[in-house]
Amino acid sequence: MGHAESALSPNLSRRRQVRKLSACSRGGIVVSQNRTASVMGARVLKAGGHAVDAAVATAFALGAVEPWMSGIGGVGGMLVHQAAADETVGFDFGPRAPIGLDPSDFALTTERDHDNLFAWPMVEGRVNAVGAKAVAAPTEPAGLAAAHKRFGRMRWRDLVAPAAKLAEDGLAIDWPATLAVACAMADLVRNPGARARFLPGGHPPVPAHAVDPHPVKRLPMPDLARTLRAIAEEGADVLYTGPVARSIAEDIAAMGGYLSVEDLAAVRPREVEPLAFTYGKRSIHVLPELNGGPTLCVAFEDYKKRGAQPKGAPDAETFCSYARALRAGWKDRFERMGDAGERGVPTSTTHIAIVDRNGNIVTLTQTLLSLFGARIVLPGTGILMNNAINWFDPVPGGVNSIAPSRRGLANYTPAVMRGDDATIGIGGSGGRRIISAVFQLLAMSADFGFNLEQALHQPRIDVSGLDVVVADRRMPPEMIAALAAEFTIVLAEPVEYPFPYTIASAVRRVGEMNEGATEPQHPWSEAVSEDEV
């Protein structure tokens, strides 16, 4: 027997509604968590670029305009669906712990780290989440370069250089930017590089008023711009060998971290065959091994075994069945998945979804892991670094415990679903919440025939573990009552912050028409077609 709790603020309006239209076009569409970045990618598609070309441009742009979520200091994974060949290819550029990491440096306290995405036990000084000891090698640029080498049509230089210009011009300050910086201020202020970049005058930047002579304030990032120009001119390898790599390793060592030139030189993105499974008449493709893909597969297999029969629209039993299936997936994940355990199905992240005019699709998730990653900016290169060690369980002896050279168990879940003449590329950001959202959005699209705009405006639940089910307060009372009868539920409002679900982004190809859509509540995320730029 379950029960219900509420996380709702008593001050929030119960009549407020937010909608965001999808983009529809015969031309290509780019969906990302920032409109400026989506425009950059759409321009590449308009110039005749492949979906991978647009993904490279969008990904690097995101690191300049949404720097707390991703960037050249991050990691990730992607799927590329080639329409003409009817082939889907995966690129895995997830994190690996440094060779010299010392597990004894991560002593546990008796508290839980409630600021942590994963509710691990708290580590002394939170060194697994904040600071140089939390850093793993940044693999995102290498992963993008690998995909570009295989599928790209346009010059690498022309795809990366616009991001350098964005960094040079500086981060535009609006209320979401102020909020993001303010939420991380306590850690940012302790690192000289982060403090100088994000806290001018020692406090979060505040947007200007509309009548100000300069109504859009910016925070220029000239050091990051220089590094991006080096990547544009010399390729991603500058981060892994030579003077830039030495600068990164020296800066991390000076801050007490483990990342070395050997770790950087060892970065090798892997081209992988996706894990494929069926759901009704559809096939779903995900990255294999240490990410959210295998857990998504387990959840769908459990859902199929339960024999749920879709009705005309999602009802109470639909969401109860979703919750049971997702719990089965999480139970499996917690028990066996990790680099020291099993890696596949049983024997502050950002997502990009792109479809080009020829139907090629990219679904790419890239991340610094937590908001602002390790919350350090390297003085030599201006790179905001990941805190990928936070993906490891700090409790010793587990299949995903902190250890040198171990691959991290990521939560990102880029997926491609095909069938009934439609192809969907989808993913999201939000840590453990990603798997739950991708499962529901794919299931609702398949079971109820929803297009992306319809699916993304449906109330959702979140199942990010075995303890509670987070339920959208907009659900009808009978749905909430049915969930509460079986699970411990928490009612939540899908407000901009703290957002209780995943910021999902997706593209869909039906015949020769494309659709792109993203989370309605996110103030920056946008689907932009090549017709609009």
PDB file of N, CA and C in Angstrom, residues 294-353:
ATOM      1  N   PRO A 294      20.492  -0.072 -21.770  1.00  0.00           N
ATOM      2  CA  PRO A 294      20.098  -1.396 -21.289  1.00  0.00           C
ATOM      3  C   PRO A 294      18.970  -1.361 -20.264  1.00  0.00           C
ATOM      4  N   THR A 295      18.930  -0.336 -19.422  1.00  0.00           N
ATOM      5  CA  THR A 295      17.859  -0.219 -18.440  1.00  0.00           C
ATOM      6  C   THR A 295      16.540   0.077 -19.134  1.00  0.00           C
ATOM      7  N   LEU A 296      16.568   0.906 -20.176  1.00  0.00           N
ATOM      8  CA  LEU A 296      15.371   1.159 -20.969  1.00  0.00           C
ATOM      9  C   LEU A 296      14.854  -0.140 -21.570  1.00  0.00           C
ATOM     10  N   CYS A 297      15.761  -0.970 -22.066  1.00  0.00           N
ATOM     11  CA  CYS A 297      15.376  -2.260 -22.646  1.00  0.00           C
ATOM     12  C   CYS A 297      14.712  -3.151 -21.601  1.00  0.00           C
ATOM     13  N   VAL A 298      15.278  -3.240 -20.407  1.00  0.00           N
ATOM     14  CA  VAL A 298      14.695  -4.068 -19.344  1.00  0.00           C
ATOM     15  C   VAL A 298      13.289  -3.580 -19.002  1.00  0.00           C
ATOM     16  N   ALA A 299      13.119  -2.255 -18.924  1.00  0.00           N
ATOM     17  CA  ALA A 299      11.802  -1.703 -18.609  1.00  0.00           C
ATOM     18  C   ALA A 299      10.778  -2.064 -19.685  1.00  0.00           C
ATOM     19  N   PHE A 300      11.149  -1.948 -20.956  1.00  0.00           N
ATOM     20  CA  PHE A 300      10.223  -2.291 -22.030  1.00  0.00           C
ATOM     21  C   PHE A 300       9.904  -3.793 -22.026  1.00  0.00           C
ATOM     22  N   GLU A 301      10.900  -4.624 -21.759  1.00  0.00           N
ATOM     23  CA  GLU A 301      10.641  -6.062 -21.718  1.00  0.00           C
ATOM     24  C   GLU A 301       9.675  -6.404 -20.593  1.00  0.00           C
ATOM     25  N   ASP A 302       9.840  -5.767 -19.432  1.00  0.00           N
ATOM     26  CA  ASP A 302       8.922  -6.001 -18.324  1.00  0.00           C
ATOM     27  C   ASP A 302       7.518  -5.506 -18.677  1.00  0.00           C
ATOM     28  N   TYR A 303       7.443  -4.357 -19.333  1.00  0.00           N
ATOM     29  CA  TYR A 303       6.149  -3.789 -19.708  1.00  0.00           C
ATOM     30  C   TYR A 303       5.416  -4.721 -20.676  1.00  0.00           C
ATOM     31  N   LYS A 304       6.162  -5.271 -21.626  1.00  0.00           N
ATOM     32  CA  LYS A 304       5.540  -6.196 -22.584  1.00  0.00           C
ATOM     33  C   LYS A 304       5.019  -7.448 -21.884  1.00  0.00           C
ATOM     34  N   LYS A 305       5.767  -7.966 -20.912  1.00  0.00           N
ATOM     35  CA  LYS A 305       5.349  -9.178 -20.204  1.00  0.00           C
ATOM     36  C   LYS A 305       4.051  -8.969 -19.434  1.00  0.00           C
ATOM     37  N   ARG A 306       3.840  -7.757 -18.994  1.00  0.00           N
ATOM     38  CA  ARG A 306       2.624  -7.479 -18.220  1.00  0.00           C
ATOM     39  C   ARG A 306       1.382  -7.438 -19.112  1.00  0.00           C
ATOM     40  N   GLY A 307       1.588  -7.367 -20.423  1.00  0.00           N
ATOM     41  CA  GLY A 307       0.472  -7.457 -21.359  1.00  0.00           C
ATOM     42  C   GLY A 307      -0.508  -6.311 -21.288  1.00  0.00           C
ATOM     43  N   ALA A 308      -0.031  -5.130 -20.941  1.00  0.00           N
ATOM     44  CA  ALA A 308      -0.926  -3.972 -20.874  1.00  0.00           C
ATOM     45  C   ALA A 308      -1.505  -3.677 -22.257  1.00  0.00           C
ATOM     46  N   GLN A 309      -2.795  -3.434 -22.311  1.00  0.00           N
ATOM     47  CA  GLN A 309      -3.464  -3.149 -23.567  1.00  0.00           C
ATOM     48  C   GLN A 309      -3.798  -1.661 -23.642  1.00  0.00           C
ATOM     49  N   PRO A 310      -3.162  -0.920 -24.556  1.00  0.00           N
ATOM     50  CA  PRO A 310      -3.422   0.518 -24.663  1.00  0.00           C
ATOM     51  C   PRO A 310      -4.875   0.797 -25.004  1.00  0.00           C
ATOM     52  N   LYS A 311      -5.395   1.895 -24.443  1.00  0.00           N
ATOM     53  CA  LYS A 311      -6.746   2.336 -24.758  1.00  0.00           C
ATOM     54  C   LYS A 311      -6.645   3.567 -25.666  1.00  0.00           C
ATOM     55  N   GLY A 312      -7.667   4.380 -25.668  1.00  0.00           N
ATOM     56  CA  GLY A 312      -7.638   5.535 -26.549  1.00  0.00           C
ATOM     57  C   GLY A 312      -6.686   6.616 -26.096  1.00  0.00           C
ATOM     58  N   ALA A 313      -6.425   6.663 -24.790  1.00  0.00           N
ATOM     59  CA  ALA A 313      -5.545   7.681 -24.225  1.00  0.00           C
ATOM     60  C   ALA A 313      -4.961   7.123 -22.932  1.00  0.00           C
ATOM     61  N   PRO A 314      -3.853   7.678 -22.454  1.00  0.00           N
ATOM     62  CA  PRO A 314      -3.274   7.180 -21.200  1.00  0.00           C
ATOM     63  C   PRO A 314      -4.262   7.332 -20.047  1.00  0.00           C
ATOM     64  N   ASP A 315      -4.399   6.265 -19.244  1.00  0.00           N
ATOM     65  CA  ASP A 315      -5.276   6.311 -18.083  1.00  0.00           C
ATOM     66  C   ASP A 315      -4.502   5.905 -16.832  1.00  0.00           C
ATOM     67  N   ALA A 316      -5.211   5.703 -15.743  1.00  0.00           N
ATOM     68  CA  ALA A 316      -4.548   5.381 -14.477  1.00  0.00           C
ATOM     69  C   ALA A 316      -3.734   4.099 -14.586  1.00  0.00           C
ATOM     70  N   GLU A 317      -4.301   3.080 -15.225  1.00  0.00           N
ATOM     71  CA  GLU A 317      -3.579   1.814 -15.345  1.00  0.00           C
ATOM     72  C   GLU A 317      -2.337   1.965 -16.213  1.00  0.00           C
ATOM     73  N   THR A 318      -2.391   2.845 -17.221  1.00  0.00           N
ATOM     74  CA  THR A 318      -1.217   3.102 -18.054  1.00  0.00           C
ATOM     75  C   THR A 318      -0.043   3.534 -17.189  1.00  0.00           C
ATOM     76  N   PHE A 319      -0.261   4.527 -16.337  1.00  0.00           N
ATOM     77  CA  PHE A 319       0.840   5.060 -15.555  1.00  0.00           C
ATOM     78  C   PHE A 319       1.276   4.106 -14.440  1.00  0.00           C
ATOM     79  N   CYS A 320       0.342   3.336 -13.888  1.00  0.00           N
ATOM     80  CA  CYS A 320       0.740   2.311 -12.918  1.00  0.00           C
ATOM     81  C   CYS A 320       1.625   1.258 -13.585  1.00  0.00           C
ATOM     82  N   SER A 321       1.265   0.868 -14.818  1.00  0.00           N
ATOM     83  CA  SER A 321       2.086  -0.104 -15.554  1.00  0.00           C
ATOM     84  C   SER A 321       3.452   0.478 -15.895  1.00  0.00           C
ATOM     85  N   TYR A 322       3.482   1.765 -16.282  1.00  0.00           N
ATOM     86  CA  TYR A 322       4.769   2.416 -16.529  1.00  0.00           C
ATOM     87  C   TYR A 322       5.641   2.354 -15.276  1.00  0.00           C
ATOM     88  N   ALA A 323       5.053   2.671 -14.132  1.00  0.00           N
ATOM     89  CA  ALA A 323       5.828   2.701 -12.892  1.00  0.00           C
ATOM     90  C   ALA A 323       6.366   1.316 -12.543  1.00  0.00           C
ATOM     91  N   ARG A 324       5.549   0.267 -12.722  1.00  0.00           N
ATOM     92  CA  ARG A 324       6.019  -1.091 -12.423  1.00  0.00           C
ATOM     93  C   ARG A 324       7.187  -1.475 -13.337  1.00  0.00           C
ATOM     94  N   ALA A 325       7.051  -1.166 -14.626  1.00  0.00           N
ATOM     95  CA  ALA A 325       8.098  -1.530 -15.578  1.00  0.00           C
ATOM     96  C   ALA A 325       9.392  -0.774 -15.292  1.00  0.00           C
ATOM     97  N   LEU A 326       9.279   0.511 -14.989  1.00  0.00           N
ATOM     98  CA  LEU A 326      10.481   1.298 -14.702  1.00  0.00           C
ATOM     99  C   LEU A 326      11.148   0.845 -13.417  1.00  0.00           C
ATOM    100  N   ARG A 327      10.370   0.452 -12.433  1.00  0.00           N
ATOM    101  CA  ARG A 327      10.967  -0.086 -11.207  1.00  0.00           C
ATOM    102  C   ARG A 327      11.743  -1.366 -11.493  1.00  0.00           C
ATOM    103  N   ALA A 328      11.200  -2.194 -12.374  1.00  0.00           N
ATOM    104  CA  ALA A 328      11.922  -3.416 -12.743  1.00  0.00           C
ATOM    105  C   ALA A 328      13.256  -3.070 -13.393  1.00  0.00           C
ATOM    106  N   GLY A 329      13.237  -2.041 -14.255  1.00  0.00           N
ATOM    107  CA  GLY A 329      14.480  -1.612 -14.884  1.00  0.00           C
ATOM    108  C   GLY A 329      15.494  -1.107 -13.875  1.00  0.00           C
ATOM    109  N   TRP A 330      15.038  -0.302 -12.912  1.00  0.00           N
ATOM    110  CA  TRP A 330      15.969   0.246 -11.918  1.00  0.00           C
ATOM    111  C   TRP A 330      16.490  -0.829 -10.971  1.00  0.00           C
ATOM    112  N   LYS A 331      15.643  -1.785 -10.612  1.00  0.00           N
ATOM    113  CA  LYS A 331      16.113  -2.879  -9.755  1.00  0.00           C
ATOM    114  C   LYS A 331      17.242  -3.632 -10.435  1.00  0.00           C
ATOM    115  N   ASP A 332      17.053  -3.937 -11.709  1.00  0.00           N
ATOM    116  CA  ASP A 332      18.098  -4.605 -12.483  1.00  0.00           C
ATOM    117  C   ASP A 332      19.365  -3.752 -12.547  1.00  0.00           C
ATOM    118  N   ARG A 333      19.197  -2.454 -12.771  1.00  0.00           N
ATOM    119  CA  ARG A 333      20.348  -1.560 -12.914  1.00  0.00           C
ATOM    120  C   ARG A 333      21.171  -1.497 -11.631  1.00  0.00           C
ATOM    121  N   PHE A 334      20.487  -1.333 -10.505  1.00  0.00           N
ATOM    122  CA  PHE A 334      21.193  -1.203  -9.235  1.00  0.00           C
ATOM    123  C   PHE A 334      21.919  -2.489  -8.850  1.00  0.00           C
ATOM    124  N   GLU A 335      21.346  -3.623  -9.221  1.00  0.00           N
ATOM    125  CA  GLU A 335      21.901  -4.894  -8.756  1.00  0.00           C
ATOM    126  C   GLU A 335      23.118  -5.352  -9.541  1.00  0.00           C
ATOM    127  N   ARG A 336      23.193  -5.024 -10.829  1.00  0.00           N
ATOM    128  CA  ARG A 336      24.233  -5.689 -11.600  1.00  0.00           C
ATOM    129  C   ARG A 336      25.054  -4.807 -12.527  1.00  0.00           C
ATOM    130  N   MET A 337      24.634  -3.559 -12.796  1.00  0.00           N
ATOM    131  CA  MET A 337      25.325  -2.808 -13.830  1.00  0.00           C
ATOM    132  C   MET A 337      26.455  -1.940 -13.270  1.00  0.00           C
ATOM    133  N   GLY A 338      27.579  -1.997 -13.951  1.00  0.00           N
ATOM    134  CA  GLY A 338      28.762  -1.234 -13.593  1.00  0.00           C
ATOM    135  C   GLY A 338      29.962  -1.837 -14.287  1.00  0.00           C
ATOM    136  N   ASP A 339      31.051  -1.117 -14.335  1.00  0.00           N
ATOM    137  CA  ASP A 339      32.226  -1.608 -15.058  1.00  0.00           C
ATOM    138  C   ASP A 339      32.800  -2.861 -14.417  1.00  0.00           C
ATOM    139  N   ALA A 340      32.563  -3.035 -13.099  1.00  0.00           N
ATOM    140  CA  ALA A 340      33.043  -4.243 -12.418  1.00  0.00           C
ATOM    141  C   ALA A 340      31.963  -5.318 -12.381  1.00  0.00           C
ATOM    142  N   GLY A 341      30.816  -5.028 -12.991  1.00  0.00           N
ATOM    143  CA  GLY A 341      29.741  -6.011 -13.036  1.00  0.00           C
ATOM    144  C   GLY A 341      29.368  -6.286 -14.474  1.00  0.00           C
ATOM    145  N   GLU A 342      28.062  -6.242 -14.762  1.00  0.00           N
ATOM    146  CA  GLU A 342      27.600  -6.456 -16.128  1.00  0.00           C
ATOM    147  C   GLU A 342      27.351  -5.118 -16.798  1.00  0.00           C
ATOM    148  N   ARG A 343      27.473  -5.112 -18.123  1.00  0.00           N
ATOM    149  CA  ARG A 343      27.440  -3.838 -18.842  1.00  0.00           C
ATOM    150  C   ARG A 343      26.269  -3.708 -19.794  1.00  0.00           C
ATOM    151  N   GLY A 344      25.593  -4.786 -20.094  1.00  0.00           N
ATOM    152  CA  GLY A 344      24.501  -4.715 -21.054  1.00  0.00           C
ATOM    153  C   GLY A 344      23.229  -5.254 -20.455  1.00  0.00           C
ATOM    154  N   VAL A 345      22.312  -5.650 -21.343  1.00  0.00           N
ATOM    155  CA  VAL A 345      21.069  -6.220 -20.843  1.00  0.00           C
ATOM    156  C   VAL A 345      21.368  -7.594 -20.277  1.00  0.00           C
ATOM    157  N   PRO A 346      20.453  -8.140 -19.452  1.00  0.00           N
ATOM    158  CA  PRO A 346      20.729  -9.428 -18.823  1.00  0.00           C
ATOM    159  C   PRO A 346      20.971 -10.483 -19.862  1.00  0.00           C
ATOM    160  N   THR A 347      21.975 -11.667 -19.740  1.00  0.00           N
ATOM    161  CA  THR A 347      22.052 -12.993 -20.456  1.00  0.00           C
ATOM    162  C   THR A 347      21.303 -13.730 -19.676  1.00  0.00           C
ATOM    163  N   SER A 348      23.802  18.200 -15.214  1.00  0.00           N
ATOM    164  CA  SER A 348      23.359  18.940 -15.618  1.00  0.00           C
ATOM    165  C   SER A 348      23.631  18.883 -16.920  1.00  0.00           C
ATOM    166  N   THR A 349      23.528  17.882 -17.935  1.00  0.00           N
ATOM    167  CA  THR A 349      23.389  17.194 -19.220  1.00  0.00           C
ATOM    168  C   THR A 349      22.543  18.023 -20.184  1.00  0.00           C
ATOM    169  N   THR A 350      22.789  17.864 -21.470  1.00  0.00           N
ATOM    170  CA  THR A 350      21.973  18.517 -22.481  1.00  0.00           C
ATOM    171  C   THR A 350      21.777  17.549 -23.643  1.00  0.00           C
ATOM    172  N   HIS A 351      20.675  17.690 -24.332  1.00  0.00           N
ATOM    173  CA  HIS A 351      20.398  16.759 -25.420  1.00  0.00           C
ATOM    174  C   HIS A 351      20.131  17.511 -26.719  1.00  0.00           C
ATOM    175  N   ILE A 352      20.561  16.892 -27.816  1.00  0.00           N
ATOM    176  CA  ILE A 352      20.359  17.428 -29.159  1.00  0.00           C
ATOM    177  C   ILE A 352      19.686  16.347 -30.005  1.00  0.00           C
ATOM    178  N   ALA A 353      18.642  16.728 -30.721  1.00  0.00           N
ATOM    179  CA  ALA A 353      17.997  15.817 -31.668  1.00  0.00           C
ATOM    180  C   ALA A 353      17.903  16.537 -33.008  1.00  0.00           C
TER     181      ALA A 353
END
